[in-house]
CSV table of C-alpha atoms in Angstrom, one decimal:
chain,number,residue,atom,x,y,z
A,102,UNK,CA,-46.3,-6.9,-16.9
A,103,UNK,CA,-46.7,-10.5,-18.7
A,104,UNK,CA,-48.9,-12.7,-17.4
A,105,UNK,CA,-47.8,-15.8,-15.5
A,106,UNK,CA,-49.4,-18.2,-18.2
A,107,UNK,CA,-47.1,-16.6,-21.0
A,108,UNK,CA,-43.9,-16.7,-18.9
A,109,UNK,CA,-44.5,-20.2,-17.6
A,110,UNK,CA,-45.1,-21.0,-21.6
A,111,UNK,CA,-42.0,-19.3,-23.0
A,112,UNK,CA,-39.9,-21.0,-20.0
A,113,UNK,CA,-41.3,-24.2,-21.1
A,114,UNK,CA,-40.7,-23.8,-24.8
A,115,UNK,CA,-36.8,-23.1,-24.2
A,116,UNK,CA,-36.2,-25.6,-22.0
A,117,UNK,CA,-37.3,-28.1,-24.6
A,118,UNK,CA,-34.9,-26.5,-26.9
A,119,UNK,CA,-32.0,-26.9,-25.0
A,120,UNK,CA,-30.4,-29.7,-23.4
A,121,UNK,CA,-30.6,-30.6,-19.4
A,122,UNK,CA,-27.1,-29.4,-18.7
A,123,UNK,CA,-27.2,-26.1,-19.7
A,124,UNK,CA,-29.2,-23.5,-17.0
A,125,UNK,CA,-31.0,-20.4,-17.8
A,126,UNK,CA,-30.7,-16.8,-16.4
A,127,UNK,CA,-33.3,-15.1,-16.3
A,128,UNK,CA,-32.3,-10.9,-17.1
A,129,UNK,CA,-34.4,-9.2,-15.0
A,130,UNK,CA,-33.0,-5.9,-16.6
A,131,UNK,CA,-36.4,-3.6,-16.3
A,132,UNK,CA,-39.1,-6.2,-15.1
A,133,UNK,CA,-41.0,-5.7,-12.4
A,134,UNK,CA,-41.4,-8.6,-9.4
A,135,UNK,CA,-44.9,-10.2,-10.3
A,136,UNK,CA,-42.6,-11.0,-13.8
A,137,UNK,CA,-39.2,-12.4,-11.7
A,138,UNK,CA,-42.2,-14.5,-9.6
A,139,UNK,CA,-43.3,-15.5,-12.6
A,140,UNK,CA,-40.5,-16.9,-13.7
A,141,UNK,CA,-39.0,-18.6,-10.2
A,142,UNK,CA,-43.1,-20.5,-10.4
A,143,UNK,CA,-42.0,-21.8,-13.6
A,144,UNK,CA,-38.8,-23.1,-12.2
A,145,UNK,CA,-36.4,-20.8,-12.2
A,146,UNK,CA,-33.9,-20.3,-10.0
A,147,UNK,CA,-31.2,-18.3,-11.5
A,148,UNK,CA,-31.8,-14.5,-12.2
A,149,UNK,CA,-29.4,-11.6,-12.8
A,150,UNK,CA,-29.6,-7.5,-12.7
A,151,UNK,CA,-27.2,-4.9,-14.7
A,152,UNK,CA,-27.3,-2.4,-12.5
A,153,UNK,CA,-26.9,-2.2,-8.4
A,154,UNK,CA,-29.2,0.3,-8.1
A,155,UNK,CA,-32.0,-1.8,-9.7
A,156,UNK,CA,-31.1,-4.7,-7.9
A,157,UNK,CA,-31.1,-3.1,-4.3
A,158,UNK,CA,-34.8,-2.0,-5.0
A,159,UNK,CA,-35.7,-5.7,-6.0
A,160,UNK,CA,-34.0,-8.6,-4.5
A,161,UNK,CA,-34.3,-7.7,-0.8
A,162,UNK,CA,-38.0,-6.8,-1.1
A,163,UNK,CA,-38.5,-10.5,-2.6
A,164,UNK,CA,-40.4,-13.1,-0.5
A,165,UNK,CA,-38.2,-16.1,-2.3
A,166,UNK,CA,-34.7,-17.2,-2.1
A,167,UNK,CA,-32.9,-17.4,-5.6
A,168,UNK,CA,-29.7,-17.2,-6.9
A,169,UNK,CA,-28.5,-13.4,-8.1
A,170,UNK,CA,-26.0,-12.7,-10.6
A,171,UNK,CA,-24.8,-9.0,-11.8
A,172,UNK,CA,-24.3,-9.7,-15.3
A,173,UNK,CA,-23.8,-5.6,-16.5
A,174,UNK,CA,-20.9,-3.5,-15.5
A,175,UNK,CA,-19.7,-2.9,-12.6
A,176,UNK,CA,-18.2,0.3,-11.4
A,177,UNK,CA,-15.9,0.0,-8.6
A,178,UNK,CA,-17.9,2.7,-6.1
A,179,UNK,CA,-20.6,0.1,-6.2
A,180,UNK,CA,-18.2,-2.8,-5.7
A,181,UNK,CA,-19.4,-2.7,-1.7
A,182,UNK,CA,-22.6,-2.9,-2.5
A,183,UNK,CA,-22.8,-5.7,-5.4
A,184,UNK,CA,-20.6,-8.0,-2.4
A,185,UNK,CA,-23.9,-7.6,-0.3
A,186,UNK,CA,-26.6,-8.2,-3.1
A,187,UNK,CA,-24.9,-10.4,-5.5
A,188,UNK,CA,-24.4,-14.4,-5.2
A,189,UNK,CA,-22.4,-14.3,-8.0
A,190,UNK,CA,-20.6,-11.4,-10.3
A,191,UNK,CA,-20.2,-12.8,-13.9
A,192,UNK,CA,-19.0,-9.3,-15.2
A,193,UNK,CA,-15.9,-9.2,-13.5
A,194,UNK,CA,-13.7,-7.0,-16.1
A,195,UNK,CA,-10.5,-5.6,-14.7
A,196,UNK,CA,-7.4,-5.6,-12.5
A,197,UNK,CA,-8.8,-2.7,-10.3
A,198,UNK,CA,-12.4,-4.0,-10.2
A,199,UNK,CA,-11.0,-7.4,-8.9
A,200,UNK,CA,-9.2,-5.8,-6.1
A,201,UNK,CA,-11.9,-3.9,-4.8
A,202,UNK,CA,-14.4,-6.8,-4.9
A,203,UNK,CA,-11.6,-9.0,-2.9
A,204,UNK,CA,-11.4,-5.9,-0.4
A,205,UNK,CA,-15.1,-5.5,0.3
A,206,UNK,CA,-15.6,-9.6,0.3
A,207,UNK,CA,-12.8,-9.6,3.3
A,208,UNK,CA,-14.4,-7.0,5.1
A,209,UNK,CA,-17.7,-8.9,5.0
A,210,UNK,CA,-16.0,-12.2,4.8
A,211,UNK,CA,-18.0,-13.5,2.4
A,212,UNK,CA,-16.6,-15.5,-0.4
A,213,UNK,CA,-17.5,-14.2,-4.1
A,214,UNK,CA,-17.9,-16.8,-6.9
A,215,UNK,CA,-16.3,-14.8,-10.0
A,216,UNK,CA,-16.9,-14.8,-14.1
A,217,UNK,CA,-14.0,-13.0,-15.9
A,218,UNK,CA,-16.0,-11.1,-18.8
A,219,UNK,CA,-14.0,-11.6,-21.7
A,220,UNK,CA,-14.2,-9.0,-24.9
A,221,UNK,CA,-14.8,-11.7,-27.6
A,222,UNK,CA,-14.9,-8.6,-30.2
A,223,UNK,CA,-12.3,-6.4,-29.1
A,224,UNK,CA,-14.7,-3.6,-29.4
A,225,UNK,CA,-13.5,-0.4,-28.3
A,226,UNK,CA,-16.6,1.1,-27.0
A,227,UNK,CA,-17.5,-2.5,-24.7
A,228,UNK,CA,-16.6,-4.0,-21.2
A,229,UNK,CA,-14.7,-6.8,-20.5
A,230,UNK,CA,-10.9,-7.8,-20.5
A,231,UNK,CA,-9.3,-8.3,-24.4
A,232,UNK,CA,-8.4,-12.0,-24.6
A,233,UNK,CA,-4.6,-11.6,-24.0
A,234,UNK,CA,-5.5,-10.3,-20.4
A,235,UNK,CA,-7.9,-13.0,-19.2
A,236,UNK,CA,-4.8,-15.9,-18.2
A,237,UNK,CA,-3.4,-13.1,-16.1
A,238,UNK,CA,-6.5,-11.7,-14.0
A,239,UNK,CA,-7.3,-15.9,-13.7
A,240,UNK,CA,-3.5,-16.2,-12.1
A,241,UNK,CA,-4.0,-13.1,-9.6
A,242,UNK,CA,-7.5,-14.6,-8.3
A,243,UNK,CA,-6.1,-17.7,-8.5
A,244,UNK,CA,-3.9,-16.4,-5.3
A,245,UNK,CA,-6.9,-14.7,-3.4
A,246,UNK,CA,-9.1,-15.5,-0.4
A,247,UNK,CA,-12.3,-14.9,-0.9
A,248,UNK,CA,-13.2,-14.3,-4.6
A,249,UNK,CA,-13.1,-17.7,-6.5
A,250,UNK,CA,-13.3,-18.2,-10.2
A,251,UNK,CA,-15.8,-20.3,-11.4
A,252,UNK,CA,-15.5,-19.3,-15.3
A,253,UNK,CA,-16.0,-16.9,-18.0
A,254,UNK,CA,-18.7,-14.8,-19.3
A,255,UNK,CA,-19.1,-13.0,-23.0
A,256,UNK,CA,-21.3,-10.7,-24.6
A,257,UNK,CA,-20.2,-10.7,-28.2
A,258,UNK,CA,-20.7,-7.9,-31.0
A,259,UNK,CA,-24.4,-7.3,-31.2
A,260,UNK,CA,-25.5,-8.6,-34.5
A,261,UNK,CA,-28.8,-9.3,-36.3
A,262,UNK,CA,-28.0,-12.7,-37.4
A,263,UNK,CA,-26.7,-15.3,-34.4
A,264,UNK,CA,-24.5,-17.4,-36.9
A,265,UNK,CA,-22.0,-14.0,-36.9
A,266,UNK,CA,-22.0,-14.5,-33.3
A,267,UNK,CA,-20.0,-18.0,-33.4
A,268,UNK,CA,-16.3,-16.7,-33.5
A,269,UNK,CA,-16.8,-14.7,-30.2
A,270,UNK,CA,-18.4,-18.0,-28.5
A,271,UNK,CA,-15.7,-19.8,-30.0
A,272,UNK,CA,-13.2,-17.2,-29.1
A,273,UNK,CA,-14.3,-17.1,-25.4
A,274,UNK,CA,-14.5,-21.2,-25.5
A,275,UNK,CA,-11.0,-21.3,-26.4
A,276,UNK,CA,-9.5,-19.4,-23.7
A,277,UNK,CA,-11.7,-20.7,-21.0
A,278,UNK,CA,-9.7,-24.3,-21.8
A,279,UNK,CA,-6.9,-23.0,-22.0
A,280,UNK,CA,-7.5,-21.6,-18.1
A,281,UNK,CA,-8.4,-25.2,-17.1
A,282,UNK,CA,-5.3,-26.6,-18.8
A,283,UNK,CA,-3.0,-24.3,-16.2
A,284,UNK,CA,-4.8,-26.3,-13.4
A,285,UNK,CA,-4.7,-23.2,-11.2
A,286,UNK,CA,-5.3,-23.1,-7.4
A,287,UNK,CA,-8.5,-22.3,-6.2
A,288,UNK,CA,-10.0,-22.3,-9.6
A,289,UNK,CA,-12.5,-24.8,-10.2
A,290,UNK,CA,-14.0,-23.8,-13.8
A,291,UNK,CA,-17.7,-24.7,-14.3
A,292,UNK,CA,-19.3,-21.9,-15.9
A,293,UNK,CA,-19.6,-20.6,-19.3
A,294,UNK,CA,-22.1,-17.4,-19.8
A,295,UNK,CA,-22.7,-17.1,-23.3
A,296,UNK,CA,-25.7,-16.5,-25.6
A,297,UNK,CA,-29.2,-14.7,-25.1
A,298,UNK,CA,-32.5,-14.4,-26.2
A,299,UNK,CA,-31.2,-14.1,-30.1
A,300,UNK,CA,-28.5,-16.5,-30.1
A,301,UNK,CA,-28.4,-18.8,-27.0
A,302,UNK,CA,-28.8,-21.7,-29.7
A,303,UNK,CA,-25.8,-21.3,-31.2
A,304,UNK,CA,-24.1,-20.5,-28.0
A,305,UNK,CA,-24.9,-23.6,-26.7
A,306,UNK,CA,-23.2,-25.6,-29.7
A,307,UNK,CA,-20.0,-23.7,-28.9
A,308,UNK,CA,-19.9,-24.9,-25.4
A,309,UNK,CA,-22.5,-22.4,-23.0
A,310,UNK,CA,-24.1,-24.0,-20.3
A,311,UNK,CA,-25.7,-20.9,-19.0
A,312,UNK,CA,-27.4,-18.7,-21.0
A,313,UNK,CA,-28.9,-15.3,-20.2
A,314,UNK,CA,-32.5,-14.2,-21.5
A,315,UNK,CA,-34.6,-11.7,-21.2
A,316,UNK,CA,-36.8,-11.1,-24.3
A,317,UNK,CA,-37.8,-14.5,-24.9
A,318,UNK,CA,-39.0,-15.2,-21.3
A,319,UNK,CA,-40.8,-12.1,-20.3
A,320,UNK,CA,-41.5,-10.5,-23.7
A,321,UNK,CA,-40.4,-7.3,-25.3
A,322,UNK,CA,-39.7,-4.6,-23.0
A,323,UNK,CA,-41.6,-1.7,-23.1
A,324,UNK,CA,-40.2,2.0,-23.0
């Protein structure tokens, strides 16, 4: 556990590195609660889980009301559940997976702000749709009820240096315009999830205005 006094000094040290558009997720991928408080009594207000399971034993056992995003993969058995917990799914990353979220959203007829995770990389072993399938996925939930596409979200090759990361920012930047250029229905793009705790600076030059960190808020993890 970090102490309150060394998140509410790393929150402050980003935000004065990056500009007052542009919000910050906090990953709260293997933290415990006194470290999410933490960071919501610094100002936070945005904070996102990888994994259903890790969320359900967190974010209903919280005393304070932020905004929840599933940012890992989502398998489509959990699909039901993520509709309950989530306020937002930014990993959104096939055909099938959108389906079954649109399903469970109509049966609890709550409406799902969506982030189409896009494989920058074309890696073989990652999530997330190759760039030539994003326009169609953005078409179909173009056409839906309840989930609504708010924008795209990217991960990038993992790579010691965050200059190497640039052409999958850019990448992802390039077909999140050309989304807003089809003016589609029920689409109202605002959101570009790229960049975290190693890169989110160069991230932000290519066009992020929400990054996601972990590390540089809360401090290695341990184990």
């Amino acid at each position: 556990m970090n102490s309150m006094l060394e998140i509410r000094k790393r929150v402050e040290q980003v935000r004065k590195e990056i500009p007052d558009h542009v919000e910050i997720l906090a990953a709260a991928k293997t933290r415990s609660m006194e470290d999410v408080r933490a960071a919501y009594e610094s100002g936070l207000t945005v904070f996102g889980h990888n994994y259903v399971q890790e969320a359900r034993a967190m974010i209903p056992n919280l005393d304070f009301d932020a905004e929840w995003h599933l940012i890992g993969h989502l398998q489509r058995n959990k699909a039901r559940a993520a509709v309950e917990l989530f306020d937002m799914i930014e990993s959104l990353d096939s055909m099938r997976l959108a389906k079954e979220l649109e399903k469970h959203c109509a049966a609890l007829e709550k409406e799902m702000p969506v982030l189409i995770e896009v494989n920058s990389g074309r890696e073989e072993n990652k999530t997330g749709l190759m760039p030539e399938d994003v326009l169609p996925l953005a078409e179909w939930i173009s056409g839906q009820t309840y989930l609504h596409l708010r924008g795209l979200m990217t991960m990038g090759p993992m790579t010691g240096d965050p200059e190497l990361s640039r052409p999958y920012f850019m990448e992802t930047m390039r077909l999140y315009e050309e989304i807003q250029r089809q003016k589609l229905p029920n689409t109202h793009l605002e959101i570009i999830s790229m960049g975290m705790s190693n890169s989110y600076n160069v991230a932000i030059e290519e066009g992020a205005n929400l990054i996601r960190l972990g590390t540089c808020l809360f401090g290695a993890r341990k184990g």
